[in-house]
XYZ file of C-alpha atoms in Angstrom:
521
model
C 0.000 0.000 0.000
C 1.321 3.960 -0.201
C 0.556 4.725 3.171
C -0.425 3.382 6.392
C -4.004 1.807 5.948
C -4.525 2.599 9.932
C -4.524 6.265 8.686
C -7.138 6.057 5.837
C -11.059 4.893 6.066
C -11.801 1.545 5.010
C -13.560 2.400 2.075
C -9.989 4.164 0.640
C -8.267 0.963 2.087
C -10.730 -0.880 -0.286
C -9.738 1.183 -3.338
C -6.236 1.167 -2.941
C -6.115 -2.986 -2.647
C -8.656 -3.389 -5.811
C -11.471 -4.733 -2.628
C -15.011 -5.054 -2.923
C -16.594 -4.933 0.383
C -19.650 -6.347 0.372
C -19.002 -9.199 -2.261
C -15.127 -9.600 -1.900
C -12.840 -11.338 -4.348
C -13.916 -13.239 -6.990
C -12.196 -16.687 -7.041
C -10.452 -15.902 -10.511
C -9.007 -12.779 -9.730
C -8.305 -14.555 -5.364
C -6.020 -17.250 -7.846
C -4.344 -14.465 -9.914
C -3.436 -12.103 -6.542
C -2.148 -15.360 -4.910
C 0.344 -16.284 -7.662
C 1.683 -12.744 -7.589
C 1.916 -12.260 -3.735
C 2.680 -15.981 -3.035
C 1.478 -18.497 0.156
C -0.175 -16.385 3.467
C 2.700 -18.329 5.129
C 6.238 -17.000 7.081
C 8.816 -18.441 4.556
C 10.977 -20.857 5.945
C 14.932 -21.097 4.949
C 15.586 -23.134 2.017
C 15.805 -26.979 3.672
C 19.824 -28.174 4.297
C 20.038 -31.810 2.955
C 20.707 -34.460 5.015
C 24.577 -34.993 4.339
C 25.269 -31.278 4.542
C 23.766 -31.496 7.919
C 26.027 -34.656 8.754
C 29.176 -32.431 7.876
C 28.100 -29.752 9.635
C 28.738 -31.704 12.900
C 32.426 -31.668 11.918
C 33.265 -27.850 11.706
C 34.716 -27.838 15.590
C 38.684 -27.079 16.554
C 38.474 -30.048 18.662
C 37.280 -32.314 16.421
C 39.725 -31.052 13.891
C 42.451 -32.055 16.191
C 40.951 -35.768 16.188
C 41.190 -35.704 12.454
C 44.483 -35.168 12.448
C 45.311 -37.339 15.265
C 43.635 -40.084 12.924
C 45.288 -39.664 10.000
C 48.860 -39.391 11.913
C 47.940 -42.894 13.573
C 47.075 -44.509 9.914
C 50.319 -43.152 8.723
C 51.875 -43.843 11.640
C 50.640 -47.473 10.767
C 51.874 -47.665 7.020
C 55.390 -46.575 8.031
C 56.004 -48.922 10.494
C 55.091 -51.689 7.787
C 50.954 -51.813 8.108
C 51.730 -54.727 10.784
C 48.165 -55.837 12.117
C 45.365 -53.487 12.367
C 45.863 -49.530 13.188
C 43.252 -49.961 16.134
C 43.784 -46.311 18.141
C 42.877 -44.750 14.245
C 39.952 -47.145 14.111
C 38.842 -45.809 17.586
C 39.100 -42.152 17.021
C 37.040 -42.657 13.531
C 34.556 -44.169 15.192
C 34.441 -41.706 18.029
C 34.512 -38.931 15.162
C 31.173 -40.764 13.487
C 29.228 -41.456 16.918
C 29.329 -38.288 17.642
C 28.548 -36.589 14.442
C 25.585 -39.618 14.109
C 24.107 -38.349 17.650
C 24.003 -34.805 17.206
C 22.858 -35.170 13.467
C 20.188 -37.375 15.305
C 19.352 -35.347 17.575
C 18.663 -31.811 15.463
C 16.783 -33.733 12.422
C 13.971 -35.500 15.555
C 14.117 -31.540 16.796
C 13.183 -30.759 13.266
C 10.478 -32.831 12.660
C 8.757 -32.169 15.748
C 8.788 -28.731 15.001
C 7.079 -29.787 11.650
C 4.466 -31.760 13.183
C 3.680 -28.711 15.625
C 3.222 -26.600 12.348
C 1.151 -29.228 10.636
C -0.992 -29.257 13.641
C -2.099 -25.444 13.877
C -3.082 -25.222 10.447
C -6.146 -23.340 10.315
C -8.858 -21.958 8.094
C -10.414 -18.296 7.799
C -13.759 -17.222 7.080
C -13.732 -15.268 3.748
C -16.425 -13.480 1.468
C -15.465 -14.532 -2.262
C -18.166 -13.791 -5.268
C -20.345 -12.766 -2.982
C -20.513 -15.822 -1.099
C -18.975 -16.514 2.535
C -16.650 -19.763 2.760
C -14.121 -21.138 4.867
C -10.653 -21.891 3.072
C -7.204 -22.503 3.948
C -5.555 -19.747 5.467
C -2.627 -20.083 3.409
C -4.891 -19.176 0.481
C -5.462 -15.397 1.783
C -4.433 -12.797 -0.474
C -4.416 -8.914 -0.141
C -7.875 -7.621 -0.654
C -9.712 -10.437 1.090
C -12.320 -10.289 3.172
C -12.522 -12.044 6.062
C -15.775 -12.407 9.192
C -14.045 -12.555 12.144
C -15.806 -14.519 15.359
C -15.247 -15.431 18.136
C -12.245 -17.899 18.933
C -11.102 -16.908 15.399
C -7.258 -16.746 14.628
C -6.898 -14.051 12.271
C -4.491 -15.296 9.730
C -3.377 -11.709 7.688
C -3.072 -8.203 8.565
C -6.016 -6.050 7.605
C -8.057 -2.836 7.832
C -11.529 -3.570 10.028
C -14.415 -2.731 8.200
C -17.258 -3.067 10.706
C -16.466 -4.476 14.318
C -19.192 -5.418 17.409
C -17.492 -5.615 20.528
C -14.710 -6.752 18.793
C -11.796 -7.737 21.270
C -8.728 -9.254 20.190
C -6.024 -10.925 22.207
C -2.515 -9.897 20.702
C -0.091 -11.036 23.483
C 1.643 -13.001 20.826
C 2.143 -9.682 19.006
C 3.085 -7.122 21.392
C 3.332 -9.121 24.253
C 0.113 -7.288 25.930
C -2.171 -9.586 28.415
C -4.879 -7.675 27.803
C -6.903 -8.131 25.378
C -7.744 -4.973 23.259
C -11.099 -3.229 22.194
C -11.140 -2.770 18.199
C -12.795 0.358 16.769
C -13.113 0.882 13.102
C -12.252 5.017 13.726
C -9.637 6.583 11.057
C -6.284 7.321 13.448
C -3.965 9.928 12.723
C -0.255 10.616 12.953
C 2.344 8.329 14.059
C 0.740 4.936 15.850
C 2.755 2.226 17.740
C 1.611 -1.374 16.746
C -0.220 -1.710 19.998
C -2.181 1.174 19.242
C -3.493 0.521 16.548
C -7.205 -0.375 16.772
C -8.516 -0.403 13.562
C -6.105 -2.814 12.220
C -5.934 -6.534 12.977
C -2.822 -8.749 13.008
C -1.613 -12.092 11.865
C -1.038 -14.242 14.740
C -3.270 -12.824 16.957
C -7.210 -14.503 18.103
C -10.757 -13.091 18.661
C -11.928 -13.448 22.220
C -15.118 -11.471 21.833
C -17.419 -10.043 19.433
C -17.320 -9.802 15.116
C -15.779 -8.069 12.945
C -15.370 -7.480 9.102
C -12.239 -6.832 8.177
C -10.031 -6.536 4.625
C -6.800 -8.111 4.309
C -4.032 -5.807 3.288
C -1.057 -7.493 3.768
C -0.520 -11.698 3.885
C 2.988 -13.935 4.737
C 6.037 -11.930 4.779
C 4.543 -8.261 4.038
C 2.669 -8.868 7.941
C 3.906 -7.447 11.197
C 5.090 -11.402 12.110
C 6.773 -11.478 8.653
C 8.928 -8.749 9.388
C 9.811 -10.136 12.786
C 10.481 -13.095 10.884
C 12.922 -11.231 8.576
C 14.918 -9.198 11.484
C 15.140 -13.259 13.125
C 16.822 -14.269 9.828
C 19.454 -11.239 9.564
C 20.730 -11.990 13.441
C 24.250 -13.646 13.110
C 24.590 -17.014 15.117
C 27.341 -16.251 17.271
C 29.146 -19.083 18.833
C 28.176 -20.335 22.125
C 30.230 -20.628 25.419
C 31.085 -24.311 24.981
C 32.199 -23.492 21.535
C 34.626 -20.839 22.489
C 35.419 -22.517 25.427
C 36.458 -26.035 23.137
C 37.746 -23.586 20.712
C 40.593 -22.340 23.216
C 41.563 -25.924 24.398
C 41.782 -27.265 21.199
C 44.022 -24.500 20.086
C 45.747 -24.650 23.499
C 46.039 -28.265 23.546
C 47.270 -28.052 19.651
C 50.265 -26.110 20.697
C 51.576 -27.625 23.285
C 51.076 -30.850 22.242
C 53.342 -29.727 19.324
C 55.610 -27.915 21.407
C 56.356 -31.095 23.683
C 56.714 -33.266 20.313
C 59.319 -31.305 18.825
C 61.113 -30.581 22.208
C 61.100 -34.692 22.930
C 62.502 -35.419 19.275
C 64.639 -32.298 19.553
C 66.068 -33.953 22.771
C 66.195 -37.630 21.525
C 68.041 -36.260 18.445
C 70.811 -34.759 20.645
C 71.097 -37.439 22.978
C 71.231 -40.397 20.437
C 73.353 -41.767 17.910
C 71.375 -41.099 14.484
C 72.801 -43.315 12.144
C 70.430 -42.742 9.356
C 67.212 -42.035 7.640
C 65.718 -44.964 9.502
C 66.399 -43.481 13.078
C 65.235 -40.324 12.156
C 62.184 -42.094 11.375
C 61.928 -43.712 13.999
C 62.174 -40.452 16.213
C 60.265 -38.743 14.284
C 57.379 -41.439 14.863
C 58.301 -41.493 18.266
C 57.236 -37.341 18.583
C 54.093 -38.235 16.305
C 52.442 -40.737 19.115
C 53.331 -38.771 21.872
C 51.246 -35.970 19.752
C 48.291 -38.822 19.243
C 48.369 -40.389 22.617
C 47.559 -36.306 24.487
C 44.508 -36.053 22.493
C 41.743 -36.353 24.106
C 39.953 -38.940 21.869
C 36.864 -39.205 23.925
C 35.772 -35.709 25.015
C 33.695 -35.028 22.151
C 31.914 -38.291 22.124
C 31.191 -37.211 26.286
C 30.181 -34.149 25.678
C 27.832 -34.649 22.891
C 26.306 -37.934 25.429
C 26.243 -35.033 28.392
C 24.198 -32.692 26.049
C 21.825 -35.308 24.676
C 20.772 -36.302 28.199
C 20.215 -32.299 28.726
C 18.222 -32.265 25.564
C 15.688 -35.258 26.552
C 15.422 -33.364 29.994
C 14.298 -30.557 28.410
C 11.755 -32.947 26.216
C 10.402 -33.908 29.429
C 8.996 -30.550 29.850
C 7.883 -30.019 26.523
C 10.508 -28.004 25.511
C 12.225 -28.782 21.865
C 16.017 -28.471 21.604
C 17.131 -28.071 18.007
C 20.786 -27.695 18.396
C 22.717 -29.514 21.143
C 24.867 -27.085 22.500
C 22.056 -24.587 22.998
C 21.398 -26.866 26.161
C 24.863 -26.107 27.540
C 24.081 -22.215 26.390
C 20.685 -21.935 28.214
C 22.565 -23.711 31.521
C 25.601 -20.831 31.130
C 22.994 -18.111 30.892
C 22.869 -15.448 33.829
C 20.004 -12.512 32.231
C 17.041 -13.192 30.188
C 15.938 -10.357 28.614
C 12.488 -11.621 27.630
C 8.441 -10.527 26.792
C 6.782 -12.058 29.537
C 2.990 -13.102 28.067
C 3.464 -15.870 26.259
C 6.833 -16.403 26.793
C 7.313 -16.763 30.573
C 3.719 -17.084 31.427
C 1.056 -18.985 29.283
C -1.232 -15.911 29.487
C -4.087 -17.754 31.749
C -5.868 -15.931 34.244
C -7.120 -17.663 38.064
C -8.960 -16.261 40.532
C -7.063 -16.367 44.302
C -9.325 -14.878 46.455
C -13.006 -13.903 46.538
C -14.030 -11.510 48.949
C -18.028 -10.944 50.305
C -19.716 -9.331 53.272
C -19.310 -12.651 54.942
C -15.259 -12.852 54.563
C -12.550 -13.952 52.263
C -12.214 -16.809 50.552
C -8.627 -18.591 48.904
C -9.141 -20.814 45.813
C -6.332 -23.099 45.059
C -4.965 -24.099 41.550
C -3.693 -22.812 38.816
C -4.268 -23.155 35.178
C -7.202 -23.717 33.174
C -7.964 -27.123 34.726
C -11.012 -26.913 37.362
C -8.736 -28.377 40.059
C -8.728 -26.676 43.297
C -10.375 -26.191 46.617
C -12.365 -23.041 47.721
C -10.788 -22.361 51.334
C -11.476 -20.045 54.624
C -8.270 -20.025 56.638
C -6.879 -23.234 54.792
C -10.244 -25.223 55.468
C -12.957 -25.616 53.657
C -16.374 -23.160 53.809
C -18.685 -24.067 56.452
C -20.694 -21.007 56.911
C -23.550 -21.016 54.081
C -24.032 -17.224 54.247
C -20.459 -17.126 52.914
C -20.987 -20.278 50.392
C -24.038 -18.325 49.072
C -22.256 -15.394 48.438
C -19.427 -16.802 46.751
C -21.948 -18.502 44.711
C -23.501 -15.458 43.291
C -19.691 -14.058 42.788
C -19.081 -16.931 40.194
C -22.336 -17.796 39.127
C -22.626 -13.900 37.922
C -19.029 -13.355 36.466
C -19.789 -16.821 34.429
C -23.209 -15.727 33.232
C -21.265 -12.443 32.484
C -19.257 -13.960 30.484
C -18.198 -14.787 26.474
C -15.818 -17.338 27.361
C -16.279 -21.309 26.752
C -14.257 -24.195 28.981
C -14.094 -27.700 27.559
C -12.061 -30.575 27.815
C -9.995 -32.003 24.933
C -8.058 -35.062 25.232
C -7.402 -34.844 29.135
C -6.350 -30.716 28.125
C -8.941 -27.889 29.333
C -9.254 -25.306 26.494
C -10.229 -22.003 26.637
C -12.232 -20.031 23.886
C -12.581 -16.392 25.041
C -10.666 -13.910 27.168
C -8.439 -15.246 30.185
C -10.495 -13.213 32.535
C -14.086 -14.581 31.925
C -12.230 -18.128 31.245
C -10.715 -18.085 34.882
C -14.336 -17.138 36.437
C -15.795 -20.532 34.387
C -12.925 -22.505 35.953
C -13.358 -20.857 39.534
C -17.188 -21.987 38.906
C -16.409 -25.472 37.820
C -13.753 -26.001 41.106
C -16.718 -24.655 43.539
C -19.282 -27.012 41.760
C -22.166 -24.245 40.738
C -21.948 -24.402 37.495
C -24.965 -27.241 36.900
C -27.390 -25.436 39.325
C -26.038 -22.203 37.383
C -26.737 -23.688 33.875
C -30.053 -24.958 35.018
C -31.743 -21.889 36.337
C -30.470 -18.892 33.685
C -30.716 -18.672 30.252
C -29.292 -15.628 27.910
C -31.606 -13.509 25.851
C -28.697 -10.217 25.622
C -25.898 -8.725 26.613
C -24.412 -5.218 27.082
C -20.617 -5.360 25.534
C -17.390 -4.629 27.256
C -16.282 -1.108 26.100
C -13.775 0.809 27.662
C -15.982 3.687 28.077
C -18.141 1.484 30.327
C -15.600 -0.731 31.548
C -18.372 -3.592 32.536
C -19.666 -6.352 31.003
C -23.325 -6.707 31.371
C -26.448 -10.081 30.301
C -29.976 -10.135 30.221
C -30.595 -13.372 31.968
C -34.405 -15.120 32.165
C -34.108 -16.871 36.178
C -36.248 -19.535 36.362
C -36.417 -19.179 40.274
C -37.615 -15.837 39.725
C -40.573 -16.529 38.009
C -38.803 -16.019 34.756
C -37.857 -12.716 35.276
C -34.919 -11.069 33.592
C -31.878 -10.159 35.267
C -29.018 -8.028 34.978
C -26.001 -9.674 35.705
C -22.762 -7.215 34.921
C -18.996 -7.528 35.939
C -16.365 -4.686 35.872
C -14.581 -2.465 37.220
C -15.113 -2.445 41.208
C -15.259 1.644 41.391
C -17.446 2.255 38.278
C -19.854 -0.882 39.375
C -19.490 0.374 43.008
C -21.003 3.525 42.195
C -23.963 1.914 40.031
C -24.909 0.173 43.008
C -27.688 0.211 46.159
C -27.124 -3.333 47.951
C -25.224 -5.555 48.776
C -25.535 -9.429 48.788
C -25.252 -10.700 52.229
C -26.027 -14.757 52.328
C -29.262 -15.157 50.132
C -30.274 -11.423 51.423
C -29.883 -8.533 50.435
C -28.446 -4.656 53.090
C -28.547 -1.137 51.798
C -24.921 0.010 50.435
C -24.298 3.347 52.715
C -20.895 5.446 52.662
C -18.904 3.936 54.745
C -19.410 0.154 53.537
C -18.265 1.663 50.382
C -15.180 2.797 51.342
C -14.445 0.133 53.410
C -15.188 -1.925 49.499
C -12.932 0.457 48.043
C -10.073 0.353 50.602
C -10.511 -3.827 50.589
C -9.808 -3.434 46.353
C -6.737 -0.918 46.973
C -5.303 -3.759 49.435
C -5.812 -6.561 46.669
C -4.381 -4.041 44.207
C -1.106 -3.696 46.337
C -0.662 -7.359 46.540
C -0.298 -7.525 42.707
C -4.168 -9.205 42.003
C -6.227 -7.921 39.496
C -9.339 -6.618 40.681
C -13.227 -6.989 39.605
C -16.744 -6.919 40.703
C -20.016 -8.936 40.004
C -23.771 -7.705 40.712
């Protein structure tokens, strides 16, 4: 595009990618576009073949030295009259092979699991093409696209939105933000950090809430993850600590293993009666096993075993190793300068502690998995005021809620944002969520803006005489001030001044000990 499509309306985003909005592509013109601008993909280096990867284990001072010492001990061998078998040069080859063997082993299992991750989150995208929506591969996108975004969507290009309801998108992966952001199709102006920009959408990134409508100007490599890709492929691989630290014995152990040879056949020659070319050979053969015998023939084959056990370690916590001595450089590493969402944290949200009239309350576990205990002072709840009150705290920030919780193959997944997830898996620990289901049913909802700052249903209750009900969750001082009661057990006490600040101060302790904070009527 000539200019930033976050700084023009959608319809002049249209224009300048050749977009129709309301039918889209046609499938012709889709099949032209995706020949010019190629796969919606992040291009991968050209493959290495397999016995280009083999000698690639060989490139190391150390193993250099081996070499040599191998070829001195066969010629050692043919001098001396190729009597028997030249077993120490037999040895070192095979040490040589083993160890190139185990590390080429070891990076081509890395590589295909890395395939078979990629393989598995293939996904499709939601497109309008002659007029008609369809679901295709997302690889297929091209510039001009348009694509319906939903709901636990991954949006697979980067693109202008054209229409968006409650549209919230989770780009941790992105920009390394937790919270999920609020789209808005609004026209920005002047210069807009990637965060920032809310009427754009971003490959890599997933719906949590709400729809959106959105055209594609920019697929593969000419995205915001293509260009990280590209800044990952100009970084240099420098070598690692093991590497310069084998680099400096080698080279240390090269000269003075030479400097002792020559100084032991410089003093046998001065000390002993050289009679001809056959004692000089002899001395000079004499220098050359001295020179075999201080190499350390086995220290590759060790370290390369040492590593590999590192590597399935790291396996064992479903981490993949690719190259063996990264093991040895993540164990020699003192500062990790890292994004933390995503990267050191999984980006899942739990609720700790819910707090009521009656008291507080702990919950235990972590994690999307409904495993915990609901606690009062490290037992469980025996007063029922306080169980009923915790009730209507999850009950209402589940029924408030856009989030779904299901298990997969022993794995909890979460569609939705991590807040409203961790209320469903609060609910499911406490055990509500059946009596929950059973008596409410959705008929609307009041989105999440961040003007309101609340989330708000229309619920029918079927203990009410099929009334509808307001259930809303938020932000504790904005819902605070919307509000007259308070629950107390299955009741209900008038909210006066100084029970609200006494709410307020309770939320500025939680705040200090580093919990998010939010409120349920």
């Amino acid at each position: 595009m000539s200019a930033e499509p976050w700084l023009a309306d959608s319809a002049a985003v249209a224009r300048e990618v050749d977009a129709d909005l309301a039918c889209g592509l046609t499938t012709a013109e889709a099949r032209a576009r995706l020949a010019r601008a190629g796969a919606n993909q992040i291009e991968a280096r050209a493959g290495v073949p397999g016995w280009r990867k083999l000698l690639a284990q060989f490139p190391d001072p150390l193993v250099y030295l081996l070499i040599a010492a191998a070829i001195i001990s066969f010629i050692t061998w043919a001098v001396e009259g190729a009597d028997g078998l030249p077993f120490e040069g037999f040895v070192i080859a095979a040490i040589l092979v083993a160890n190139a063997v185990l590390g080429y082993v070891q990076e081509a299992r890395a590589e295909q699991a890395v395939a078979a991750l990629q393989r598995m989150v293939a996904v499709s995208s939601s497109v309008v093409r002659d007029g008609v929506e369809q679901r295709i591969n997302s690889v297929d996108l091209v510039p001009g696209d348009i694509m319906l975004l939903a709901e636990g969507d991954a949006v697979s290009a980067d693109g202008r939105l054209v229409t968006a309801a409650s549209l919230t998108i989770a780009e941790a992966s992105l920009t390394g933000e937790s919270e999920a952001v609020v789209k808005d199709v609004s026209t920005l102006e002047g210069p807009v950090a990637i965060g920032d920009r809310l009427n754009m959408v971003f490959s890599g990134t997933a719906v949590v809430r709400g729809r959106g409508r959105v055209v594609f100007t920019g697929t593969g490599m000419a995205t915001e993850m293509g260009h990280i890709a590209v800044l990952l492929e100009s970084t240099e691989e420098e070598p690692t600590p093991l590497e310069r630290e084998i680099a400096l014995v080698s080279r240390t152990l090269g000269v003075a293993v030479l400097a002792i040879a020559v100084v032991l056949m410089a003093a046998v020659l001065a000390t002993s009666d050289i009679s001809g070319a056959g004692d000089l050979v002899e001395v000079l053969l004499i220098g050359v096993s001295l020179a075999v015998a201080a190499v350390p023939e086995g220290l590759p084959a060790i370290l390369s075993v040492v590593l590999a056990l590192g590597v399935q370690r790291m396996a064992r916590k479903r981490a993949v190793v690719k190259k063996l001595s990264s093991v040895e450089t993540l164990g020699s590493t003192s500062v990790i300068c890292t994004d933390k969402t995503g990267t050191l944290t999984r980006n899942e949200m739990t609720i700790q502690r819910i707090v009521t009239r009656s008291g507080e309350v702990d919950v235990t576990g972590t994690g999307y998995a409904p495993e915990g205990e609901l606690l009062v002072g490290g037992r469980p709840i025996t007063s029922g005021q306080l169980l009923a009150e915790v009730q209507a705290v999850l009950s209402g920030g589940s029924l408030a809620n856009d989030a779904s919780l299901r298990e997969e193959h022993g794995t909890w997944i979460v569609h939705g944002d991590p807040t409203d997830a961790a209320f469903l898996v609060a609910e499911r620990k406490a055990g509500f969520t059946e009596a929950r289901d059973a008596r409410f049913r959705r008929v609307g909802e009041g989105p999440f803006t961040s003007e309101r700052k609340l989330m708000s249903t229309l619920q029918v209750d079927a203990e009410l005489d099929a009334r509808v009900v307001v259930v809303t969750k938020g932000a504790p001082g904005i819902l605070l001030s919307r509000c007259t009661h308070e629950r107390a057990g299955h009741d209900s006490l008038p909210l006066d001044d100084d029970r609200r600040s006494e709410i307020l101060a309770t939320v500025e302790r939680l705040a200090g000990e580093a919990l998010r904070t939010l409120a349920v009527a």
